[in-house]
C-alpha atoms as a PDB file:
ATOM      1  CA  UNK A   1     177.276  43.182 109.155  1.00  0.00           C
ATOM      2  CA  UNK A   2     174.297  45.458 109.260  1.00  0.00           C
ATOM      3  CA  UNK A   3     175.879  47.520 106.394  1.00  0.00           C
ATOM      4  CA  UNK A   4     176.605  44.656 104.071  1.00  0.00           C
ATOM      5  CA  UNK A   5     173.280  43.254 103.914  1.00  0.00           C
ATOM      6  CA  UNK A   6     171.670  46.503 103.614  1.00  0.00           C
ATOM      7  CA  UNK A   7     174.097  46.894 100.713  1.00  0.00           C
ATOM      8  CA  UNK A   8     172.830  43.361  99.286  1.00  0.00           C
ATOM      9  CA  UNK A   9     168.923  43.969  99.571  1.00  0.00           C
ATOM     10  CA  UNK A  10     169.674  46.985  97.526  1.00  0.00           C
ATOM     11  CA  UNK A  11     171.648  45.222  95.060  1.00  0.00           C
ATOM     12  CA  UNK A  12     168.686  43.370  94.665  1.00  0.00           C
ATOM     13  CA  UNK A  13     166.450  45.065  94.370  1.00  0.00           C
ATOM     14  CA  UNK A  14     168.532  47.212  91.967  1.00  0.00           C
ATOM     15  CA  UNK A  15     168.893  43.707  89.773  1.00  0.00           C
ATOM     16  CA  UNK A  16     165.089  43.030  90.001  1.00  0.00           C
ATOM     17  CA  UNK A  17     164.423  47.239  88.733  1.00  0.00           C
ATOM     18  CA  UNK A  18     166.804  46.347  85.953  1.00  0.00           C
ATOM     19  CA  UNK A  19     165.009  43.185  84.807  1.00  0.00           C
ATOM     20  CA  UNK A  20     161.458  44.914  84.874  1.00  0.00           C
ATOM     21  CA  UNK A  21     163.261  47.497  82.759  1.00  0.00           C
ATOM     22  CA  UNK A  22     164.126  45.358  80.008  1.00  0.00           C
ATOM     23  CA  UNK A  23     161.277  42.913  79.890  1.00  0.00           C
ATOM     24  CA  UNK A  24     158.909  45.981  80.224  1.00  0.00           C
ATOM     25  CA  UNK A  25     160.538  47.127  77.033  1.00  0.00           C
ATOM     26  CA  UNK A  26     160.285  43.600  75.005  1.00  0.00           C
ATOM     27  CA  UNK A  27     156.727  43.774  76.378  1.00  0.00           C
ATOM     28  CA  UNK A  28     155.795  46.973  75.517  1.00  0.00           C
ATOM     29  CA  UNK A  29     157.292  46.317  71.676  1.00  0.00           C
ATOM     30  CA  UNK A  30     155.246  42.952  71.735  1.00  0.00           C
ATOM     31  CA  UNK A  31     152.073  44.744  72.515  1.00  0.00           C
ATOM     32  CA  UNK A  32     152.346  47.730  70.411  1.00  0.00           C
ATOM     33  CA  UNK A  33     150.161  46.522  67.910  1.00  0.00           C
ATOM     34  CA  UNK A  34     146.957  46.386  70.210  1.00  0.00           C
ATOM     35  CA  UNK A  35     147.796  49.903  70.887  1.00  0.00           C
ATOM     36  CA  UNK A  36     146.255  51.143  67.488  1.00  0.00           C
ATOM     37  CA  UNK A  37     143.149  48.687  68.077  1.00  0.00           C
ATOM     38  CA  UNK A  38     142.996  50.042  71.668  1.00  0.00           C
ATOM     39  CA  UNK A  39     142.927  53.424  70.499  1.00  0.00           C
ATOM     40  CA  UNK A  40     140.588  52.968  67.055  1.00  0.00           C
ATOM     41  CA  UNK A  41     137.776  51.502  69.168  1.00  0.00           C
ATOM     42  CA  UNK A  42     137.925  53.669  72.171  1.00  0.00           C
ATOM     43  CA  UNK A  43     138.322  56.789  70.108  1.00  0.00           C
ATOM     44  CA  UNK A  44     134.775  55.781  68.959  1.00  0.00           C
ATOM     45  CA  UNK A  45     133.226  55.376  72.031  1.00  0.00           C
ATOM     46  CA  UNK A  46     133.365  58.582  73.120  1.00  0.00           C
ATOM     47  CA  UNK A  47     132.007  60.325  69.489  1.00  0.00           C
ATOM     48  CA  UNK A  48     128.590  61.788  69.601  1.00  0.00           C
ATOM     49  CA  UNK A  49     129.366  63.162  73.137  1.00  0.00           C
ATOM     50  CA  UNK A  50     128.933  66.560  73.306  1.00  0.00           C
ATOM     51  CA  UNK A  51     132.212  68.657  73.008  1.00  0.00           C
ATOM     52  CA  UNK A  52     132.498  70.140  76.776  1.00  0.00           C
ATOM     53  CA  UNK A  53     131.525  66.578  78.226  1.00  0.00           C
ATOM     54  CA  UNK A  54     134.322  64.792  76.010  1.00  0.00           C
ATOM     55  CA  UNK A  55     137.221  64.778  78.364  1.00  0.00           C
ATOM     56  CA  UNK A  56     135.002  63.784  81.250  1.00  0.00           C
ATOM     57  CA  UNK A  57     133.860  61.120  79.338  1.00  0.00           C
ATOM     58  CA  UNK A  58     137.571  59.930  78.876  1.00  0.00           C
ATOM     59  CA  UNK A  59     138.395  60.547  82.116  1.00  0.00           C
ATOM     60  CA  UNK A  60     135.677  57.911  83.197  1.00  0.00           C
ATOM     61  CA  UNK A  61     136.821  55.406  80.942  1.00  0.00           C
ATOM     62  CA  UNK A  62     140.734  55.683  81.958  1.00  0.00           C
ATOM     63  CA  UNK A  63     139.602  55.155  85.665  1.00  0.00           C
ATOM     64  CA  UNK A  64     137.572  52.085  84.398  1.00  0.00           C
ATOM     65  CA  UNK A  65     140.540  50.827  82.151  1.00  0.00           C
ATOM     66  CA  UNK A  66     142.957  50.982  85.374  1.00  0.00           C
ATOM     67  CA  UNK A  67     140.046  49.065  87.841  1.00  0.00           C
ATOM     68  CA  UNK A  68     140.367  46.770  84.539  1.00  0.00           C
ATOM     69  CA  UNK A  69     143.622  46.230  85.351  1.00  0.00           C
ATOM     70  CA  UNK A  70     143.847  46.207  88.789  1.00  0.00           C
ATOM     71  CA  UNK A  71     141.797  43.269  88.162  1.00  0.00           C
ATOM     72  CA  UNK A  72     143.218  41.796  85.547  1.00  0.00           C
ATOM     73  CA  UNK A  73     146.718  42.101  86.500  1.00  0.00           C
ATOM     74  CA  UNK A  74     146.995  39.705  89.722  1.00  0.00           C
ATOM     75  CA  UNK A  75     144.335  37.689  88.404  1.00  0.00           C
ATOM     76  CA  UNK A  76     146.804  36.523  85.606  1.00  0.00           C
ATOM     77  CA  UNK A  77     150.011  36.337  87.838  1.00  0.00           C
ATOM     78  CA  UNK A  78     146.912  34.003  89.574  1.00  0.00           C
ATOM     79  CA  UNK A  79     146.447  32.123  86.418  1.00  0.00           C
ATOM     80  CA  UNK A  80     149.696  31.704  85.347  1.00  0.00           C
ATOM     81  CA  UNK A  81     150.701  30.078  88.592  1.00  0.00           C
ATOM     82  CA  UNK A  82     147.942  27.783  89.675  1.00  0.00           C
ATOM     83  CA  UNK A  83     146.145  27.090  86.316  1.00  0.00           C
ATOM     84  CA  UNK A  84     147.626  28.369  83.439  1.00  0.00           C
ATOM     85  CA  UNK A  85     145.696  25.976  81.015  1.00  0.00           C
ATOM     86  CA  UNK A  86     142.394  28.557  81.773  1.00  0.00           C
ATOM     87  CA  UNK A  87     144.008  31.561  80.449  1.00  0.00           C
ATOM     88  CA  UNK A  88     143.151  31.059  76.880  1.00  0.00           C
ATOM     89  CA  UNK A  89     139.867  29.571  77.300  1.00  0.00           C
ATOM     90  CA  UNK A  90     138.802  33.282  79.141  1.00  0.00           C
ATOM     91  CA  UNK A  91     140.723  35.156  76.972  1.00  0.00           C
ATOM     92  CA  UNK A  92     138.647  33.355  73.461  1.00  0.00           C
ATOM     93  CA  UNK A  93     135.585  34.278  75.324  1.00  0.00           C
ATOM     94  CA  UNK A  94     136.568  37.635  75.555  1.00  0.00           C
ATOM     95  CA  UNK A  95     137.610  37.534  72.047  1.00  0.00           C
ATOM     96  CA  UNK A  96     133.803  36.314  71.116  1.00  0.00           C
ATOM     97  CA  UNK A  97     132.679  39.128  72.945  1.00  0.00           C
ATOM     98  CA  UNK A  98     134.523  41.472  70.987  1.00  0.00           C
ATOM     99  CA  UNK A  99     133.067  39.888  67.931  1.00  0.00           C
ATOM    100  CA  UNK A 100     129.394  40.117  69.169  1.00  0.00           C
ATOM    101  CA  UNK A 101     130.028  43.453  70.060  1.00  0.00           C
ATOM    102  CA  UNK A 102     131.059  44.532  66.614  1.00  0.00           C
ATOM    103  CA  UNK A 103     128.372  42.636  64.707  1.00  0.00           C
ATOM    104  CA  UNK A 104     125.794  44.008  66.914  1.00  0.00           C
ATOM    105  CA  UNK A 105     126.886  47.348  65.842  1.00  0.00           C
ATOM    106  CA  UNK A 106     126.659  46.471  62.341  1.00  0.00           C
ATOM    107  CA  UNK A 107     123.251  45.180  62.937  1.00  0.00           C
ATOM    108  CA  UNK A 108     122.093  48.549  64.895  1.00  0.00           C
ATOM    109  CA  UNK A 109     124.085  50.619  62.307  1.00  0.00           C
ATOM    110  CA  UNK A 110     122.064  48.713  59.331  1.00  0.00           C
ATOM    111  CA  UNK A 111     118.816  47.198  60.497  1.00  0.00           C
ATOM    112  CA  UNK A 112     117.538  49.358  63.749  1.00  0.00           C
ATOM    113  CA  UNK A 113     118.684  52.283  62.543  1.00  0.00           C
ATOM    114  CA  UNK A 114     115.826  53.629  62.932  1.00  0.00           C
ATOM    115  CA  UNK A 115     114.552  52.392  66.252  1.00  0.00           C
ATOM    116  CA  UNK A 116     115.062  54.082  69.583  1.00  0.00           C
ATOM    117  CA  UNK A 117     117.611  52.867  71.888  1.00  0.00           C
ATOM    118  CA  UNK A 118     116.759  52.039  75.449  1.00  0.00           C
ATOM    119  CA  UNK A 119     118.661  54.563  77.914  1.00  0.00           C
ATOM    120  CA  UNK A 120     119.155  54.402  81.107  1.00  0.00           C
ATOM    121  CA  UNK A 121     118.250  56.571  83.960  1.00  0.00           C
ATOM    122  CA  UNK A 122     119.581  60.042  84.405  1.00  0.00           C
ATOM    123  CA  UNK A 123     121.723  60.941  87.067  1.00  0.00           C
ATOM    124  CA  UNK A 124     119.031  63.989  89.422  1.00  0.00           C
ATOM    125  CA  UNK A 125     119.893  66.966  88.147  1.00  0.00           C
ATOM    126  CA  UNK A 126     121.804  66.009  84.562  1.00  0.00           C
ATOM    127  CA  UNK A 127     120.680  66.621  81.180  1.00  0.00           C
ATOM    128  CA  UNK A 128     118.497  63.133  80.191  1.00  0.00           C
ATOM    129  CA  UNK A 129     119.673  62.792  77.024  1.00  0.00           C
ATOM    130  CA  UNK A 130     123.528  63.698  78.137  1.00  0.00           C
ATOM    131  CA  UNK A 131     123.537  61.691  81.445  1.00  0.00           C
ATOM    132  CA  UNK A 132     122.110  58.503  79.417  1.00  0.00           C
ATOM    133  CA  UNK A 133     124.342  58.917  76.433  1.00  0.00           C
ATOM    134  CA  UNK A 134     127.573  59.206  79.095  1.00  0.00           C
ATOM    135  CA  UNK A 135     126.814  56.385  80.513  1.00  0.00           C
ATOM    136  CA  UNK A 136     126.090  53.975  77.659  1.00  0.00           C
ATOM    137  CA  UNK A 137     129.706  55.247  76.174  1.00  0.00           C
ATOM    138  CA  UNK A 138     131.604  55.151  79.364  1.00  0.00           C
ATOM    139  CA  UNK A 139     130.097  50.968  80.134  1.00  0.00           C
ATOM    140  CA  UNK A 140     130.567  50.245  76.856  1.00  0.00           C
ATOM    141  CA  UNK A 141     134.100  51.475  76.674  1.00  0.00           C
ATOM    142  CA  UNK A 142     134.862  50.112  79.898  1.00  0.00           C
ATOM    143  CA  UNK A 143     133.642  46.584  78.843  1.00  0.00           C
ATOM    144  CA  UNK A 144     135.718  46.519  75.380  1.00  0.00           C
ATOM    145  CA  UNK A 145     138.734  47.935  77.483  1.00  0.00           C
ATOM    146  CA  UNK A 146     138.521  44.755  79.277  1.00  0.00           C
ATOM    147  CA  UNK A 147     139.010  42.245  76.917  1.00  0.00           C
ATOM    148  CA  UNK A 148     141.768  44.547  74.879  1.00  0.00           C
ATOM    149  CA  UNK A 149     143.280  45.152  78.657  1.00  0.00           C
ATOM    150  CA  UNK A 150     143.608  41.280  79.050  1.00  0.00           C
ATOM    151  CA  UNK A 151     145.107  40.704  75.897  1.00  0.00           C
ATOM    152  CA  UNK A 152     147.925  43.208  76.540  1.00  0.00           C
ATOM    153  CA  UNK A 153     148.093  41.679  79.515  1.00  0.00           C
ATOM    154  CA  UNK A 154     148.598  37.964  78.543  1.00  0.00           C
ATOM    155  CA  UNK A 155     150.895  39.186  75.618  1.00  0.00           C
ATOM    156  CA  UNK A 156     153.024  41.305  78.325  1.00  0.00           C
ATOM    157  CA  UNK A 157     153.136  37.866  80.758  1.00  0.00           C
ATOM    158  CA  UNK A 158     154.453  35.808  78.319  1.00  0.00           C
ATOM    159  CA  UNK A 159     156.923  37.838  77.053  1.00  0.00           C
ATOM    160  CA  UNK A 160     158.207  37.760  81.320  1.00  0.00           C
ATOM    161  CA  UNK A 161     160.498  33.782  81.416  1.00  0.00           C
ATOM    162  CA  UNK A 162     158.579  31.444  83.513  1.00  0.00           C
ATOM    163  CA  UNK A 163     161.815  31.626  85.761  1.00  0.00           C
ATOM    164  CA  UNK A 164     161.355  35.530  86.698  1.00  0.00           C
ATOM    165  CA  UNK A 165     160.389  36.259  90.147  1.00  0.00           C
ATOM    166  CA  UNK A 166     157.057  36.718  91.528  1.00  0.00           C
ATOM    167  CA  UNK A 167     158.415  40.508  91.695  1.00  0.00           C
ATOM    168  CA  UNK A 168     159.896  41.009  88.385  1.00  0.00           C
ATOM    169  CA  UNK A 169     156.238  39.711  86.323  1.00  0.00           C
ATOM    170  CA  UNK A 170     153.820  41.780  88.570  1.00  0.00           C
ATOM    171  CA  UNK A 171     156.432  45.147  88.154  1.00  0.00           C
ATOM    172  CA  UNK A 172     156.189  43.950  84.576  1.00  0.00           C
ATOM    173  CA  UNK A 173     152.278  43.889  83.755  1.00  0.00           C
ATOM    174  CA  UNK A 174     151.859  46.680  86.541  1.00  0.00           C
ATOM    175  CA  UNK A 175     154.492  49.116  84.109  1.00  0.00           C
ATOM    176  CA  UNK A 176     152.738  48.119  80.800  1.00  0.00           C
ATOM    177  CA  UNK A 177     149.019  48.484  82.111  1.00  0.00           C
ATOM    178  CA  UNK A 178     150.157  51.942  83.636  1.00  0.00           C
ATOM    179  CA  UNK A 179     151.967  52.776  79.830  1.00  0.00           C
ATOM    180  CA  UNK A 180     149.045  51.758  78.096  1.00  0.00           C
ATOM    181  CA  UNK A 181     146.494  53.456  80.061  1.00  0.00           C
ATOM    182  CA  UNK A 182     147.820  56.666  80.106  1.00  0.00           C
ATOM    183  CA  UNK A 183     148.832  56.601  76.436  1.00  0.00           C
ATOM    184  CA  UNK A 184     145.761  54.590  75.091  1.00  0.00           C
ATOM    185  CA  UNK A 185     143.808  57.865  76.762  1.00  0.00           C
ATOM    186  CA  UNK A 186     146.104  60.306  76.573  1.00  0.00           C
ATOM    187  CA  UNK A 187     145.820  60.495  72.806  1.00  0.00           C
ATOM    188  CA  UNK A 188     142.436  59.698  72.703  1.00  0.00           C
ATOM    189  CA  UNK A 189     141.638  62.853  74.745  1.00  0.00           C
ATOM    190  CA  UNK A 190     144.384  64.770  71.829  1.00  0.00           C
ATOM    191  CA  UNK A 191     141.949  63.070  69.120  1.00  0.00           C
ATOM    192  CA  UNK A 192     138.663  64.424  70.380  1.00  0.00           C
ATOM    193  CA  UNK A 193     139.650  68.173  71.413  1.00  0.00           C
ATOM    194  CA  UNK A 194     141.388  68.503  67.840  1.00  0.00           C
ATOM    195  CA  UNK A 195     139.149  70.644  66.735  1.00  0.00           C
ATOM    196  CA  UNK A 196     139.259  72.957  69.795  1.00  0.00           C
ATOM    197  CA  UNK A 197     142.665  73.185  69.133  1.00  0.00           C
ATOM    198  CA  UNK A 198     142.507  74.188  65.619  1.00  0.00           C
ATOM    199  CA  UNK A 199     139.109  77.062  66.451  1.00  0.00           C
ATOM    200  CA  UNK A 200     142.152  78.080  68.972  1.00  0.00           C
ATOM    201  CA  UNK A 201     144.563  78.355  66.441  1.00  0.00           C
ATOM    202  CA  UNK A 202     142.341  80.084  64.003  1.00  0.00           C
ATOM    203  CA  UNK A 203     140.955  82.525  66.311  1.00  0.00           C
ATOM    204  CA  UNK A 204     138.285  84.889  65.936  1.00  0.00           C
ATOM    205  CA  UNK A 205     137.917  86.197  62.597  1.00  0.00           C
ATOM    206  CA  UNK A 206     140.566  83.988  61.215  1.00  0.00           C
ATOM    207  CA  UNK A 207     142.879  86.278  63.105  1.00  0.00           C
ATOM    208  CA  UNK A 208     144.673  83.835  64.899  1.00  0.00           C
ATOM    209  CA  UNK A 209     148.464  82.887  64.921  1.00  0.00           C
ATOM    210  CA  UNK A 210     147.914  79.645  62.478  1.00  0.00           C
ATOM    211  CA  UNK A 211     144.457  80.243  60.755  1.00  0.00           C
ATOM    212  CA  UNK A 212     145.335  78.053  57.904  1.00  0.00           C
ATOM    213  CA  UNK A 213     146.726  75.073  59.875  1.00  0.00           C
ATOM    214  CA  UNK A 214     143.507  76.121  62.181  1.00  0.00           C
ATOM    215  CA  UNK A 215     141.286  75.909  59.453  1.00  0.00           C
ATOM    216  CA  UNK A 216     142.724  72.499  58.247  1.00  0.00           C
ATOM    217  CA  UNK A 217     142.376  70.499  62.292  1.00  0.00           C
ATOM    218  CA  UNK A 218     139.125  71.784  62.821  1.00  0.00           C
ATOM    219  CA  UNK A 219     138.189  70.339  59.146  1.00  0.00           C
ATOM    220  CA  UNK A 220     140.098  67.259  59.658  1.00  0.00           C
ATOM    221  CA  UNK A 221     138.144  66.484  62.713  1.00  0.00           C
ATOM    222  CA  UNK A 222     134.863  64.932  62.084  1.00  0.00           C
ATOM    223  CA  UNK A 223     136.723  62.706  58.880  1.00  0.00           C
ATOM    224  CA  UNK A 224     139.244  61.735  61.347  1.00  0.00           C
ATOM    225  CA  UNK A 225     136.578  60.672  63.762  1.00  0.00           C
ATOM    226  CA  UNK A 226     134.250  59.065  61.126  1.00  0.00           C
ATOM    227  CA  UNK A 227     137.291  56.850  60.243  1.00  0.00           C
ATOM    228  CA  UNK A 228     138.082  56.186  63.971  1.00  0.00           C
ATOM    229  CA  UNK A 229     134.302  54.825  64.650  1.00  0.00           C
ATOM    230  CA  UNK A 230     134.447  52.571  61.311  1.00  0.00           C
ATOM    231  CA  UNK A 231     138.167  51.705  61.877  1.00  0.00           C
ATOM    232  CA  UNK A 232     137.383  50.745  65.727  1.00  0.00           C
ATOM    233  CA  UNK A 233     134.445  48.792  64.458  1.00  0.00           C
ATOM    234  CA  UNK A 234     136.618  47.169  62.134  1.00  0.00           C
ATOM    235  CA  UNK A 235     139.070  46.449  65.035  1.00  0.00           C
ATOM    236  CA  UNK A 236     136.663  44.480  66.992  1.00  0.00           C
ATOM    237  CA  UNK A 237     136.714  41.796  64.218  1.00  0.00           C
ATOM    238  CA  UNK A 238     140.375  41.435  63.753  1.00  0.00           C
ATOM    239  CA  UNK A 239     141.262  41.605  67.436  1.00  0.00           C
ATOM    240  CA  UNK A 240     138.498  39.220  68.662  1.00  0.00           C
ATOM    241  CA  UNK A 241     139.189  37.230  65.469  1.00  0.00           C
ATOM    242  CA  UNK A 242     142.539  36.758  65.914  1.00  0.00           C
ATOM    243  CA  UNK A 243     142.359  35.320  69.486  1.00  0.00           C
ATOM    244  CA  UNK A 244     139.715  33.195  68.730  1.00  0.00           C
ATOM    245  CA  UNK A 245     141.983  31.813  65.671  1.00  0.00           C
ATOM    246  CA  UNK A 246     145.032  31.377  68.002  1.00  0.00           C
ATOM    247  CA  UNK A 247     143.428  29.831  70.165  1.00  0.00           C
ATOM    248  CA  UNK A 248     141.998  27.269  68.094  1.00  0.00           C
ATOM    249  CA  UNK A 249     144.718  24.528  67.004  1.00  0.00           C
ATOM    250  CA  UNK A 250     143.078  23.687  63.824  1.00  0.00           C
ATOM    251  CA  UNK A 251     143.254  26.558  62.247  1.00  0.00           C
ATOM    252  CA  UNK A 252     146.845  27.369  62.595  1.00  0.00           C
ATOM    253  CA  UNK A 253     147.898  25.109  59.562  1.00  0.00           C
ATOM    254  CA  UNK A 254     145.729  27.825  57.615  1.00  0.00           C
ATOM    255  CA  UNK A 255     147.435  31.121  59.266  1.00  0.00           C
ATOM    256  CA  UNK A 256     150.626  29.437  58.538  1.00  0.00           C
ATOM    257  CA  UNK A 257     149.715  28.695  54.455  1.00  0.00           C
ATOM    258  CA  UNK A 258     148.146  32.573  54.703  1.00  0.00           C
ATOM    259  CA  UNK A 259     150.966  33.918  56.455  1.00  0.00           C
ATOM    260  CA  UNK A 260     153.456  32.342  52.969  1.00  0.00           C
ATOM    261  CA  UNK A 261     151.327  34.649  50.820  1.00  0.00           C
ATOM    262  CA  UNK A 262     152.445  37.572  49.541  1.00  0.00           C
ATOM    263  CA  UNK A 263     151.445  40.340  51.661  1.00  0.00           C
ATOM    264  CA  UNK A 264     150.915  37.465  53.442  1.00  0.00           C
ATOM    265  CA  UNK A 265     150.629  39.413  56.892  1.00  0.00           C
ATOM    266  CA  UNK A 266     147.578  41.715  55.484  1.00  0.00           C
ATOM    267  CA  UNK A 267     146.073  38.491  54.227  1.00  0.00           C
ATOM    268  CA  UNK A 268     146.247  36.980  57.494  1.00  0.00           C
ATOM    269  CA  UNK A 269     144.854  39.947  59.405  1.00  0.00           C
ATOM    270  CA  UNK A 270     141.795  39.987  56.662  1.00  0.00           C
ATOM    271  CA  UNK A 271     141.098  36.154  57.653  1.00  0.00           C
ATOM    272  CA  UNK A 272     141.301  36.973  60.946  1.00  0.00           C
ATOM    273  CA  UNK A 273     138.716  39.526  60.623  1.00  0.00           C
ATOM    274  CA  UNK A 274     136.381  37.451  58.512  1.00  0.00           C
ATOM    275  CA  UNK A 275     136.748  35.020  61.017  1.00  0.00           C
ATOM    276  CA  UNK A 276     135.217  37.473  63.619  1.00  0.00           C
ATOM    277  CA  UNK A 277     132.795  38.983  61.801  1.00  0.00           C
ATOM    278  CA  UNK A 278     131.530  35.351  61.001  1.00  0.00           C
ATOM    279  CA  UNK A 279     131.853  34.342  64.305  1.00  0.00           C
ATOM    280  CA  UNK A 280     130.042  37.512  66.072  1.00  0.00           C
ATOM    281  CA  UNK A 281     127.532  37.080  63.315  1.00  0.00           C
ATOM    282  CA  UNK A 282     126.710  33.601  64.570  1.00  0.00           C
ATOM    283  CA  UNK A 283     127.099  34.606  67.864  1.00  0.00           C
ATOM    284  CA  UNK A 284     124.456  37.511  67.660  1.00  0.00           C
ATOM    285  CA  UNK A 285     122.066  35.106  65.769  1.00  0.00           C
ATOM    286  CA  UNK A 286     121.825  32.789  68.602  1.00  0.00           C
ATOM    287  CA  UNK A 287     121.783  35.186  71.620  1.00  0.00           C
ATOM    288  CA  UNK A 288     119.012  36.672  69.808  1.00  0.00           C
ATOM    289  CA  UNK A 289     116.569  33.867  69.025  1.00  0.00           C
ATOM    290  CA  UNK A 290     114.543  33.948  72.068  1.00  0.00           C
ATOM    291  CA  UNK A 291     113.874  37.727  71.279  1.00  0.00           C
ATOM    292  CA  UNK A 292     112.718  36.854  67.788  1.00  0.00           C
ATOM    293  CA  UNK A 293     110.490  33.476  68.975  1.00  0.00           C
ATOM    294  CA  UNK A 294     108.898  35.517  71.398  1.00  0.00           C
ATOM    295  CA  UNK A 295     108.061  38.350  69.298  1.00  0.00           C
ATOM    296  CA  UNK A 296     106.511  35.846  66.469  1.00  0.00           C
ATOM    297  CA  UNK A 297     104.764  34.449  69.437  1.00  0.00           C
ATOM    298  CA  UNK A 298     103.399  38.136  70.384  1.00  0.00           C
ATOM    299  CA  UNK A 299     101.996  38.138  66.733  1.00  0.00           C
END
């Protein structure tokens, strides 16, 4: 008697291992496209960091990505269970965030260019400048992780039937956030030590075993990177944008006319995008009023 239901616990648990399975694979197909966003915009983070603190720098924003979800995670099995209706409401407010985020870097990056940042303070014993600039980029990535981490998240959950076990949707979103994680930063950490990889390959004196193919990483490097930081940028508008736009039901009549377009998929996208960058825009305009009364008031 013993025997047979030790044989039926692991038949089912068997049957629940081979459910996660295959929903983890619909999931992770259904959430492949935030991958590329996920890795444009933390790929930036981390440029400008100096090139023996870059993989520390990564390191410190994978262990914030999996607190992320360790929070995230049972906080929408939470949701979904007790008050599902909240989910998109938090998950358009991180989608404005995203959008602030990126127009506030286009307002640094045009209009304060010139003005110096405020830091925070150095770890005893760092390097100022290095211990300040670590931990802007490592909060900063950690922050944006978030809201990218909760939309792979919510895409992953409702990919899981509402009639799966309790079981089956947390081995689900705990597989996927795991995946993601480790490749999100996995080939971020490839990106930035490219060019150590090609000075490697080229050797000293060009006398290595690859020069040329040396010679063309360590020179594809910075462009790559320069295109990471404006494509991650860039990424902030069409992923916030686009969950702000789903989640908004008046707008869907107009995603569904784009969407009939030729190329009506890249025309969507570009909406999306606008949509953001109009949306962080007005966003950034109204957190910073105060600032900009105050200061008139100074003069």
């Amino acid at each position: 008697m013993a025997g047979a239901s030790l044989l039926t616990l692991l038949d089912d648990i068997a049957s629940v291992l081979d459910d996660v399975a295959l929903l983890t694979k619909v999931a992770a197909r259904k959430t492949a496209g935030v991958l590329g966003d996920d890795l444009a915009l933390n790929a930036q983070q981390v440029a400008g960091v100096r090139a023996e603190r870059e993989l520390p720098v990564v390191w410190g924003v994978a262990k914030g990505s999996l607190v992320n979800k360790l929070i995230l995670i049972p906080a929408a099995l939470f949701l979904s269970t007790l008050a599902p209706a909240l989910i998109a409401p938090l998950l358009m407010i991180g989608g404005l965030y995203l959008c602030f985020e990126g127009a506030e870097k286009l307002f640094h990056r045009f209009f304060q260019a010139g003005e110096k940042e405020e830091r925070p303070e150095p770890e005893p014993g760092a390097d100022p400048d290095v211990a300040a600039l670590e931990k802007l980029k490592i909060k900063g990535a950690i922050r944006t992780d978030f809201v990218l981490s909760a939309e792979i998240i919510v895409i992953a959950l409702g990919t899981v039937p509402a009639e799966a076990s309790f079981g089956v949707r947390a081995g689900v979103l705990g597989l996927i956030g795991l995946a993601m994680t480790i490749g999100v930063y996995g080939l971020v950490a490839g990106l930035v030590k490219l060019d150590d990889v090609g000075l490697r390959l080229m050797g000293p004196d060009r006398s290595g075993s690859c020069p040329r193919l040396g010679a063309l990483l360590v020179g594809a490097a910075p462009v790559l990177m320069r295109i990471l930081a404006v494509a991650g940028t860039a990424a902030m508008f069409l992923v916030g944008g686009g969950i702000l736009v789903h989640g908004l039901p008046f707008l869907r009549p107009v995603t569904g006319a784009l969407a009939d377009l030729p190329l009506g998929g890249l025309v969507t996208a570009l909406a999306q995008a606008l949509f953001g960058l109009l949306a962080g825009a007005a966003s950034l305009v109204l957190l910073r009023l105060p600032t900009l009364r105050r200061r008139r008031r100074g003069h």
